CSV table of C-alpha atoms and ligand atoms in Angstrom, one decimal:
chain,number,residue,atom,x,y,z
A,4,MET,CA,19.6,-16.5,13.0
A,5,GLU,CA,19.4,-13.9,15.7
A,6,LYS,CA,20.4,-11.2,13.2
A,7,ARG,CA,17.6,-12.1,10.9
A,8,ASP,CA,15.2,-12.1,13.8
A,9,GLU,CA,16.3,-8.6,14.7
A,10,LEU,CA,15.9,-7.4,11.1
A,11,ASN,CA,12.4,-8.9,11.0
A,12,GLU,CA,11.5,-7.1,14.2
A,13,ARG,CA,13.0,-3.8,13.0
A,14,LEU,CA,11.2,-3.8,9.6
A,15,THR,CA,7.8,-5.3,10.6
A,16,ARG,CA,6.9,-3.3,13.8
A,17,VAL,CA,5.2,-0.1,12.8
A,18,GLY,CA,3.6,1.3,15.9
A,19,SER,CA,4.3,4.7,17.3
A,20,GLY,CA,7.9,5.0,18.5
A,21,THR,CA,9.2,2.0,16.7
A,22,PRO,CA,12.1,2.6,14.2
A,23,MET,CA,10.1,1.4,11.1
A,24,GLY,CA,7.0,3.2,12.4
A,25,ASN,CA,9.0,6.4,12.7
A,26,PHE,CA,10.4,5.9,9.2
A,27,PHE,CA,6.9,5.4,7.7
A,28,ARG,CA,5.8,8.5,9.5
A,29,ARG,CA,8.2,10.6,7.4
A,30,PHE,CA,6.1,10.1,4.3
A,31,TRP,CA,2.6,11.0,3.1
A,32,LEU,CA,0.6,7.7,3.1
A,33,PRO,CA,-2.6,6.9,1.1
A,34,ALA,CA,-5.5,6.5,3.5
A,35,ALA,CA,-8.6,6.0,1.4
A,36,ALA,CA,-10.0,6.8,-2.0
A,37,SER,CA,-11.4,10.3,-2.2
A,38,THR,CA,-14.8,8.9,-3.2
A,39,GLU,CA,-15.1,7.1,0.1
A,40,LEU,CA,-15.7,10.4,1.9
A,41,THR,CA,-18.6,12.8,1.0
A,42,ALA,CA,-19.1,16.3,2.5
A,43,ASP,CA,-21.1,15.9,5.7
A,44,GLY,CA,-21.3,12.1,5.0
A,45,THR,CA,-20.5,9.0,6.9
A,46,PRO,CA,-17.1,9.0,8.6
A,47,LEU,CA,-14.6,6.2,7.9
A,48,ARG,CA,-12.9,4.1,10.6
A,49,LEU,CA,-9.3,3.5,9.9
A,50,ARG,CA,-6.2,2.1,11.6
A,51,ILE,CA,-2.9,3.2,10.2
A,52,LEU,CA,0.5,2.4,11.7
A,53,GLY,CA,-1.3,0.9,14.7
A,54,GLU,CA,-3.3,4.1,15.4
A,55,ASP,CA,-7.1,4.0,15.4
A,56,LEU,CA,-8.4,7.0,13.5
A,57,VAL,CA,-11.6,8.4,12.1
A,58,ALA,CA,-11.7,10.3,8.8
A,59,PHE,CA,-14.5,12.6,7.7
A,60,ARG,CA,-15.2,15.3,5.1
A,61,ASP,CA,-16.7,18.4,6.5
A,62,SER,CA,-19.2,20.9,5.0
A,63,GLN,CA,-16.3,22.8,3.2
A,64,ASN,CA,-15.0,19.6,1.6
A,65,ARG,CA,-11.9,19.5,3.9
A,66,VAL,CA,-10.9,16.0,5.1
A,67,GLY,CA,-10.0,15.5,8.8
A,68,PHE,CA,-8.1,12.6,10.4
A,69,LEU,CA,-8.8,12.5,14.1
A,70,GLY,CA,-8.1,10.0,16.9
A,71,ALA,CA,-10.9,7.4,16.7
A,72,PHE,CA,-12.2,8.1,20.3
A,73,CYS,CA,-13.7,11.1,21.8
A,74,PRO,CA,-11.3,12.7,24.3
A,75,HIS,CA,-14.3,13.2,26.7
A,76,ARG,CA,-15.1,9.6,27.7
A,77,GLY,CA,-13.8,7.6,24.8
A,78,VAL,CA,-16.8,6.9,22.6
A,79,PRO,CA,-16.0,6.3,18.9
A,80,LEU,CA,-16.4,9.5,17.0
A,81,PHE,CA,-17.5,7.3,14.1
A,82,PHE,CA,-21.0,7.3,15.6
A,83,GLY,CA,-21.1,11.1,15.6
A,84,ARG,CA,-23.0,13.6,13.5
A,85,ASN,CA,-21.0,15.1,10.7
A,86,ASP,CA,-22.5,18.5,9.8
A,87,ASP,CA,-21.9,22.2,9.9
A,88,SER,CA,-18.1,21.9,9.6
A,89,GLY,CA,-17.4,19.4,12.3
A,90,LEU,CA,-18.0,16.0,13.8
A,91,ARG,CA,-20.1,15.9,16.9
A,92,CYS,CA,-19.8,13.0,19.3
A,93,ALA,CA,-23.0,11.0,19.6
A,94,TYR,CA,-22.7,10.7,23.4
A,95,HIS,CA,-22.7,14.2,24.9
A,96,GLY,CA,-22.5,16.3,21.7
A,97,ILE,CA,-18.9,17.6,22.0
A,98,LYS,CA,-17.9,18.8,18.5
A,99,PHE,CA,-14.5,18.8,16.7
A,100,ASP,CA,-13.3,20.4,13.5
A,101,VAL,CA,-11.0,18.8,10.9
A,102,GLU,CA,-7.9,20.0,12.8
A,103,GLY,CA,-9.0,18.3,16.0
A,104,ARG,CA,-10.0,21.6,17.7
A,105,CYS,CA,-12.9,21.3,20.1
A,106,VAL,CA,-15.5,23.8,18.9
A,107,ASP,CA,-18.5,23.1,21.1
A,108,VAL,CA,-19.2,21.6,24.5
A,109,PRO,CA,-22.9,21.7,24.8
A,110,ASN,CA,-23.3,19.6,28.0
A,111,VAL,CA,-21.7,22.0,30.5
A,112,PRO,CA,-22.7,25.5,31.5
A,113,GLN,CA,-21.4,28.0,28.9
A,114,THR,CA,-19.3,30.0,31.5
A,115,SER,CA,-16.0,31.8,31.3
A,116,SER,CA,-14.1,28.5,31.8
A,117,LEU,CA,-15.5,27.1,28.5
A,118,GLU,CA,-12.5,28.2,26.4
A,119,ARG,CA,-10.1,26.3,28.8
A,120,ILE,CA,-12.3,23.2,28.6
A,121,LYS,CA,-12.3,23.3,24.8
A,122,GLU,CA,-8.5,23.6,24.8
A,123,ARG,CA,-8.3,20.6,27.1
A,124,LEU,CA,-10.6,18.6,24.8
A,125,CYS,CA,-8.6,19.2,21.6
A,126,THR,CA,-8.0,15.8,20.0
A,127,LYS,CA,-5.3,14.2,18.0
A,128,SER,CA,-5.4,15.1,14.3
A,129,TYR,CA,-3.2,14.6,11.3
A,130,PRO,CA,-2.9,16.7,8.1
A,131,SER,CA,-4.6,15.5,4.9
A,132,ARG,CA,-4.1,16.1,1.2
A,133,GLU,CA,-6.0,14.9,-1.8
A,134,ALA,CA,-4.4,13.9,-5.1
A,135,GLY,CA,-4.6,11.2,-7.7
A,136,GLY,CA,-8.1,10.2,-6.5
A,137,LEU,CA,-6.7,9.4,-3.0
A,138,VAL,CA,-6.9,11.0,0.4
A,139,TRP,CA,-3.4,11.1,2.0
A,140,ILE,CA,-2.3,11.4,5.6
A,141,TYR,CA,0.9,12.6,7.1
A,142,MET,CA,1.6,11.2,10.6
A,143,GLY,CA,5.1,12.4,11.2
A,144,PRO,CA,6.8,15.4,12.9
A,145,ARG,CA,5.8,18.7,11.6
A,146,GLU,CA,8.5,21.0,12.9
A,147,ALA,CA,10.2,21.2,9.5
A,148,GLY,CA,6.8,21.3,7.7
A,149,THR,CA,5.4,18.4,5.8
A,150,PRO,CA,7.2,16.6,3.0
A,151,GLU,CA,6.0,16.7,-0.6
A,152,LEU,CA,3.6,14.0,-1.9
A,153,PRO,CA,5.5,11.4,-3.9
A,154,ASP,CA,5.5,12.9,-7.4
A,155,MET,CA,4.5,9.8,-9.4
A,156,PRO,CA,3.0,10.8,-12.7
A,157,TRP,CA,-0.5,9.6,-11.9
A,158,VAL,CA,-0.7,11.6,-8.6
A,159,ARG,CA,-1.0,14.8,-10.6
A,160,LEU,CA,-3.5,13.5,-13.1
A,161,PRO,CA,-7.2,14.3,-12.9
A,162,ALA,CA,-9.1,11.7,-10.9
A,163,ASP,CA,-10.9,10.4,-14.0
A,164,HIS,CA,-7.6,9.3,-15.5
A,165,VAL,CA,-6.8,7.0,-12.6
A,166,HIS,CA,-8.4,4.0,-11.0
A,167,VAL,CA,-7.5,3.6,-7.4
A,168,SER,CA,-8.6,0.9,-5.0
A,169,ARG,CA,-7.7,-0.5,-1.6
A,170,TRP,CA,-8.4,-3.7,0.3
A,171,LEU,CA,-7.4,-5.7,3.4
A,172,GLN,CA,-4.5,-8.0,3.4
A,173,ARG,CA,-4.2,-10.0,6.6
A,174,SER,CA,-0.4,-10.1,6.8
A,175,ASN,CA,2.4,-7.7,7.8
A,176,TRP,CA,3.1,-5.1,5.2
A,177,LEU,CA,6.6,-6.4,4.4
A,178,GLN,CA,5.6,-9.8,3.1
A,179,GLY,CA,3.1,-8.1,0.7
A,180,PHE,CA,5.7,-5.7,-0.5
A,181,GLU,CA,8.3,-8.4,-0.9
A,182,GLY,CA,6.0,-10.2,-3.3
A,183,GLU,CA,5.9,-7.2,-5.5
A,184,ILE,CA,9.6,-7.0,-6.1
A,185,ASP,CA,10.0,-10.8,-6.4
A,186,SER,CA,10.1,-11.4,-10.1
A,187,SER,CA,10.7,-15.2,-10.3
A,188,HIS,CA,7.3,-16.0,-8.7
A,189,LEU,CA,5.5,-14.6,-11.8
A,190,THR,CA,6.1,-17.8,-13.9
A,191,PHE,CA,4.8,-20.0,-11.1
A,192,ALA,CA,2.3,-18.2,-8.8
A,193,HIS,CA,0.7,-16.5,-11.8
A,194,GLY,CA,1.6,-19.0,-14.5
A,195,ILE,CA,-0.8,-20.5,-17.0
A,196,LYS,CA,-0.4,-23.8,-18.8
A,197,SER,CA,-1.1,-22.9,-22.4
A,198,SER,CA,0.2,-19.4,-23.0
A,199,GLU,CA,0.9,-19.7,-26.7
A,200,GLY,CA,-0.2,-16.6,-28.5
A,201,LYS,CA,-1.2,-14.8,-25.2
A,202,PRO,CA,0.7,-11.8,-23.8
A,203,TYR,CA,1.6,-13.8,-20.7
A,204,ASP,CA,3.7,-16.1,-22.9
A,205,VAL,CA,6.8,-14.0,-22.3
A,206,PHE,CA,6.9,-15.2,-18.7
A,207,MET,CA,6.3,-18.9,-19.4
A,208,HIS,CA,9.5,-19.9,-21.2
A,209,ASP,CA,12.0,-19.1,-18.6
A,210,GLY,CA,11.2,-19.5,-14.9
A,211,ALA,CA,14.7,-18.5,-13.8
A,212,PRO,CA,15.1,-14.8,-14.7
A,213,SER,CA,18.4,-13.1,-14.3
A,214,ILE,CA,17.7,-10.2,-11.9
A,215,GLU,CA,19.6,-6.9,-11.6
A,216,ILE,CA,19.1,-4.0,-9.3
A,217,ARG,CA,20.3,-0.4,-9.6
A,218,GLU,CA,19.8,1.7,-6.5
A,219,THR,CA,18.1,5.1,-6.9
A,220,ALA,CA,17.5,8.0,-4.6
A,221,THR,CA,14.0,6.7,-3.8
A,222,GLY,CA,14.5,3.0,-3.8
A,223,PHE,CA,15.7,0.9,-6.8
A,224,ILE,CA,15.0,0.0,-10.4
A,225,GLN,CA,15.0,-3.7,-11.1
A,226,GLY,CA,15.3,-5.6,-14.4
A,227,ALA,CA,14.4,-9.3,-14.6
A,228,ARG,CA,15.6,-10.8,-17.9
A,229,ARG,CA,14.0,-13.9,-19.3
A,230,ASN,CA,15.0,-15.8,-22.4
A,231,TYR,CA,12.2,-15.6,-24.9
A,232,ARG,CA,12.3,-17.1,-28.5
A,233,GLY,CA,15.8,-16.0,-29.3
A,234,GLN,CA,15.5,-12.6,-27.6
A,235,TYR,CA,15.2,-11.3,-24.1
A,236,TYR,CA,12.0,-10.3,-22.3
A,237,TRP,CA,12.9,-7.7,-19.7
A,238,ARG,CA,10.5,-6.9,-17.0
A,239,VAL,CA,11.6,-3.6,-15.4
A,240,GLY,CA,9.9,-2.1,-12.4
A,241,SER,CA,10.7,0.4,-9.7
A,242,TRP,CA,10.5,0.6,-5.9
A,243,ILE,CA,9.6,4.0,-4.5
A,244,LEU,CA,10.2,4.3,-0.8
A,245,PRO,CA,8.8,3.3,1.5
A,246,MET,CA,6.4,0.8,-0.1
A,247,TRP,CA,5.2,1.8,-3.6
A,248,SER,CA,5.8,-0.1,-6.8
A,249,ILE,CA,5.7,1.0,-10.4
A,250,ALA,CA,5.1,-2.2,-12.3
A,251,ALA,CA,5.3,-3.0,-15.9
A,252,PRO,CA,2.0,-3.8,-17.5
A,253,PHE,CA,1.3,-7.5,-17.9
A,254,ASP,CA,0.2,-7.0,-21.5
A,255,PRO,CA,2.0,-4.7,-23.9
A,256,GLY,CA,-0.1,-1.5,-24.4
A,257,ARG,CA,-2.0,-2.0,-21.1
A,258,ASP,CA,-2.2,0.8,-18.6
A,259,LEU,CA,0.6,1.5,-16.2
A,260,HIS,CA,0.0,0.5,-12.7
A,261,GLY,CA,1.4,-0.3,-9.3
A,262,ARG,CA,0.6,-1.0,-5.7
A,263,ALA,CA,1.5,0.2,-2.2
A,264,TRP,CA,1.3,-1.6,1.2
A,265,VAL,CA,0.2,0.7,4.0
A,266,PRO,CA,0.5,-1.0,7.4
A,267,ILE,CA,-2.7,-1.1,9.4
A,268,ASP,CA,-0.7,-2.5,12.3
A,269,ASP,CA,2.0,-5.1,12.7
A,270,GLU,CA,-0.2,-7.9,11.4
A,271,HIS,CA,-2.6,-6.3,8.9
A,272,THR,CA,-2.1,-4.2,5.8
A,273,ILE,CA,-4.2,-2.1,3.3
A,274,THR,CA,-3.0,-2.8,-0.2
A,275,PHE,CA,-3.6,0.1,-2.5
A,276,ALA,CA,-3.6,-0.3,-6.3
A,277,TYR,CA,-3.5,2.4,-9.0
A,278,ARG,CA,-3.8,2.2,-12.7
A,279,TYR,CA,-3.8,5.1,-15.1
A,280,GLN,CA,-3.9,6.3,-18.7
A,281,ASN,CA,-3.2,9.7,-20.2
A,282,GLN,CA,-6.9,10.1,-20.8
A,283,ALA,CA,-10.1,9.6,-18.8
A,284,LEU,CA,-10.8,5.9,-18.2
A,285,THR,CA,-13.9,4.6,-19.9
A,286,ALA,CA,-16.7,2.9,-17.9
A,287,GLU,CA,-15.7,-0.4,-19.7
A,288,THR,CA,-12.1,-0.1,-18.6
A,289,ARG,CA,-13.2,0.5,-15.0
A,290,GLU,CA,-15.5,-2.4,-15.2
A,291,SER,CA,-12.8,-4.7,-16.5
A,292,ILE,CA,-10.3,-3.6,-13.8
A,293,GLU,CA,-13.0,-4.4,-11.2
A,294,MET,CA,-13.5,-7.9,-12.5
A,295,GLY,CA,-10.9,-9.1,-10.1
A,296,LEU,CA,-8.4,-10.8,-12.4
A,297,GLY,CA,-5.6,-8.4,-11.6
A,298,PHE,CA,-5.7,-5.7,-8.9
A,299,PRO,CA,-8.0,-5.1,-7.2
A,300,PRO,CA,-9.4,-8.5,-6.3
A,301,ARG,CA,-13.1,-9.2,-6.3
A,302,MET,CA,-14.2,-7.6,-3.0
A,303,ARG,CA,-17.0,-5.8,-1.1
A,304,LYS,CA,-17.0,-2.8,1.2
A,305,ALA,CA,-17.4,-4.0,4.7
A,306,ALA,CA,-16.5,-3.4,8.4
A,307,PHE,CA,-13.7,-5.6,9.8
A,308,GLU,CA,-13.2,-6.3,13.5
A,309,PHE,CA,-9.8,-7.0,14.9
A,310,SER,CA,-9.2,-9.4,17.7
A,311,ASP,CA,-8.9,-6.5,20.1
A,312,GLY,CA,-12.4,-5.3,19.2
A,313,ALA,CA,-11.6,-2.3,17.1
A,314,ILE,CA,-13.4,-2.0,13.8
A,315,ILE,CA,-12.3,-0.5,10.5
A,316,ASP,CA,-14.2,0.3,7.3
A,317,THR,CA,-12.4,-1.5,4.4
A,318,PHE,CA,-12.8,-3.7,1.4
A,319,LEU,CA,-12.8,-7.5,2.0
A,320,PRO,CA,-11.7,-9.7,-0.8
A,321,THR,CA,-14.1,-12.5,-1.8
A,322,ALA,CA,-11.3,-15.0,-2.0
A,323,ALA,CA,-10.1,-15.3,1.6
A,324,LYS,CA,-8.5,-17.5,4.2
A,325,GLU,CA,-11.8,-18.9,5.3
A,326,ASN,CA,-12.6,-20.3,1.8
A,327,ASP,CA,-9.1,-21.3,0.7
A,328,TYR,CA,-9.1,-18.4,-1.7
A,329,LEU,CA,-11.7,-20.4,-3.8
A,330,LEU,CA,-8.9,-22.7,-5.0
A,331,ASP,CA,-10.2,-24.8,-7.8
A,332,ARG,CA,-8.2,-28.0,-8.2
A,333,ASN,CA,-9.5,-28.7,-11.7
A,334,LEU,CA,-8.4,-25.2,-12.8
A,335,GLN,CA,-5.0,-26.0,-11.2
A,336,ARG,CA,-4.6,-29.3,-13.1
A,337,GLU,CA,-5.7,-27.9,-16.4
A,338,GLN,CA,-5.0,-24.2,-16.7
A,339,LYS,CA,-3.3,-22.3,-13.9
A,340,HIS,CA,-0.5,-23.3,-11.6
A,341,SER,CA,-2.3,-21.8,-8.6
A,342,GLY,CA,-5.9,-22.8,-9.3
A,343,ILE,CA,-6.8,-19.4,-7.9
A,344,PHE,CA,-8.9,-16.9,-9.8
A,345,GLY,CA,-7.1,-13.5,-9.7
A,346,VAL,CA,-3.5,-12.3,-9.5
A,347,ASN,CA,-4.0,-10.6,-6.2
A,348,ASP,CA,-5.9,-13.5,-4.8
A,349,GLU,CA,-2.9,-15.7,-5.7
A,350,ASP,CA,-0.4,-13.3,-4.0
A,351,ARG,CA,-2.5,-12.7,-1.0
A,352,GLY,CA,-3.4,-16.4,-0.5
A,353,LEU,CA,0.2,-17.3,-0.4
A,354,GLN,CA,1.4,-14.3,1.7
A,355,GLU,CA,-1.3,-14.4,4.3
A,356,ASN,CA,-0.5,-18.0,5.1
A,357,MET,CA,3.3,-18.0,5.3
A,358,ARG,CA,4.8,-19.7,8.3
A,359,ARG,CA,4.1,-17.3,11.2
A,360,HIS,CA,6.8,-16.0,13.5
A,361,PRO,CA,6.0,-17.4,17.0
A,362,GLY,CA,3.7,-15.0,18.7
A,363,ARG,CA,2.9,-13.0,15.6
A,364,LYS,CA,-0.4,-13.3,13.7
A,365,GLY,CA,0.5,-12.2,10.2
A,366,THR,CA,4.3,-12.0,10.0
A,367,VAL,CA,6.5,-14.7,8.4
A,368,ASP,CA,9.3,-16.2,10.4
A,369,ARG,CA,12.3,-14.9,8.3
A,370,SER,CA,14.8,-16.7,10.6
A,371,LEU,CA,13.8,-20.0,8.9
A,372,GLU,CA,14.1,-18.8,5.3
A,373,ASN,CA,16.6,-20.2,2.8
A,374,LEU,CA,17.2,-17.4,0.5
A,375,LEU,CA,18.3,-18.0,-3.1
A,376,SER,CA,19.9,-16.0,-5.9
A,377,SER,CA,16.4,-15.2,-7.2
A,378,ASP,CA,15.7,-13.3,-3.9
A,379,VAL,CA,18.3,-10.6,-4.7
A,380,ALA,CA,15.8,-7.8,-4.9
A,381,ILE,CA,14.3,-8.8,-1.6
A,382,VAL,CA,17.7,-8.9,0.1
A,383,ALA,CA,18.6,-5.5,-1.4
A,384,ALA,CA,15.3,-3.9,-0.3
A,385,ARG,CA,15.7,-5.3,3.3
A,386,ARG,CA,19.2,-4.0,3.4
A,387,LYS,CA,18.3,-0.5,2.1
A,388,LEU,CA,15.3,-0.2,4.4
A,389,SER,CA,17.3,-1.4,7.4
A,390,GLN,CA,20.0,1.2,6.7
A,391,LEU,CA,17.6,4.0,6.1
A,392,VAL,CA,15.6,3.2,9.3
A,393,GLN,CA,18.8,3.1,11.3
A,394,ASP,CA,20.1,6.4,9.8
A,395,SER,CA,16.7,8.0,10.5
A,396,GLN,CA,16.9,6.7,14.1
A,397,GLU,CA,20.3,8.4,14.5
A,398,GLY,CA,19.0,11.6,12.9
A,399,LYS,CA,21.3,11.1,9.9
A,400,ALA,CA,18.8,10.4,7.1
A,401,PRO,CA,18.2,13.1,4.6
A,402,ARG,CA,14.7,14.1,3.7
A,403,ILE,CA,13.8,11.9,0.8
A,404,GLN,CA,12.7,14.0,-2.2
A,405,GLN,CA,10.3,11.9,-4.2
A,406,THR,CA,10.4,14.3,-7.2
A,407,GLN,CA,9.9,13.6,-10.9
A,408,SER,CA,13.6,13.5,-11.5
A,409,THR,CA,14.3,10.9,-8.8
A,410,LEU,CA,11.5,8.5,-9.7
A,411,MET,CA,12.0,5.6,-12.1
A,412,GLY,CA,9.7,3.9,-14.5
A,413,ALA,CA,8.5,0.5,-15.5
A,414,ALA,CA,8.1,-1.4,-18.8
A,415,GLY,CA,8.0,-4.8,-20.3
A,416,ILE,CA,10.5,-4.9,-23.3
A,417,LEU,CA,11.3,-7.6,-25.8
A,418,THR,CA,14.8,-6.9,-27.2
A,419,PRO,CA,18.0,-8.5,-28.2
A,420,ILE,CA,19.8,-6.3,-25.6
A,421,GLY,CA,21.1,-8.5,-22.8
A,422,ASN,CA,22.9,-6.0,-20.7
A,423,PHE,CA,20.8,-4.1,-18.1
A,424,ASP,CA,22.8,-0.8,-18.2
A,425,GLU,CA,22.7,-0.8,-22.0
A,426,LEU,CA,18.9,-1.4,-21.7
A,427,LEU,CA,18.5,1.6,-19.3
A,428,GLY,CA,20.6,3.7,-21.7
A,429,SER,CA,18.5,2.7,-24.7
A,430,PHE,CA,15.2,3.5,-22.9
A,431,PRO,CA,15.8,6.8,-21.2
A,432,GLU,CA,12.2,6.8,-20.0
A,433,LEU,CA,13.3,4.0,-17.6
A,434,SER,CA,16.1,5.9,-15.9
A,435,GLY,CA,16.0,9.3,-14.3
A,436,ALA,CA,12.6,10.2,-15.5
A,437,PRO,CA,9.2,8.8,-15.0
A,438,LEU,CA,7.6,6.7,-17.7
A,439,VAL,CA,4.4,8.3,-18.9
B,505,FES,S1,-17.9,10.8,25.1
B,505,FES,FE1,-17.9,12.2,23.5
B,505,FES,S2,-19.0,13.8,24.2
B,505,FES,FE2,-18.9,12.6,25.8
B,506,FE2,FE1,2.5,-11.7,-7.6
């Protein structure tokens, strides 16, 4: 019991200096959609890995991530003026560039000591990148330079080929991520009563998939095999460290997609979703994605206040704790096992309300779990993360190269093949190369 508690602590605490927090800081993390920041526009309040930050896009289109509070007397830089290549604090006018350098201190005499004062007022900043329609942040050590962005196929596509979104999940990152690699819940949490003739039918005939894992350099590839009308339906998906998924489309021929869970702090998460095609997405496609049936959920842009008073700019799902996720008992009786409208609403509703660990607001008590054989992927992920986190604490972990050749793919396949290795051999796009 104690061991599980230790594991829970190790994998769910993400603040500065924690083992998992240090591990997350070895990767570029998505912070926001590129479209959320306009040149000289409104800054964004963010909290990532427990650190309060402000993001802004300057006059030259560069994105800066700075500590949220002015180093002079602690006013939020969010209230500042963003113009002429910097963010100027609203209180006394001190100005910072995207790298956190103090470039103007207008409220003291402009004497020879000014340069020293500016140096003293330099503020925390983190490097940014833009790719795949997202702004990325790197919060780790920089002595050896920054790592590469994870080279998932969509990250290199033009922004109009990709739909990206993000929203608030009020739970620890791990229980969101664990839902993503948990294949047996699909038949139940997302199940529908009459699936005959519908693409989802392949999930509804066998609620007890046989699950296999093959470790990869960047996580694992998982195959969940369900019996389906004399053949097998394989749902194959990949985990890309530390918290990305590449998921099979729910309907054959649908766009490829996946999600990521970026910890806000120990008890809150931003879920990112991406979906892409090898062509520009039409307005209709974007509209249908945004209807909320899959990812993202129905949501609105809004500020969210934490219990400690800090505020972030985020997207709040319409179906939430306060309204029981709009659970409709008639819908539950007649059509859907959950009675809840969208796939993410279903996941989030269940995950945000799991039995809390004493003293934690959004983290499940894993010491009271009874794991089953269907949880094999979750156990494997915990074990791998725990090992990598420990190696990285001891300075033993290699830099993880998330290159094209190490990433795996995803697909839903109906086939007579029953053996996972044979399946991987027959579909080379699933193994050793990304699926495009
Ligand atoms: S608190 Fe920001 S300039 Fe004084
Ligand atoms: Fe789910």
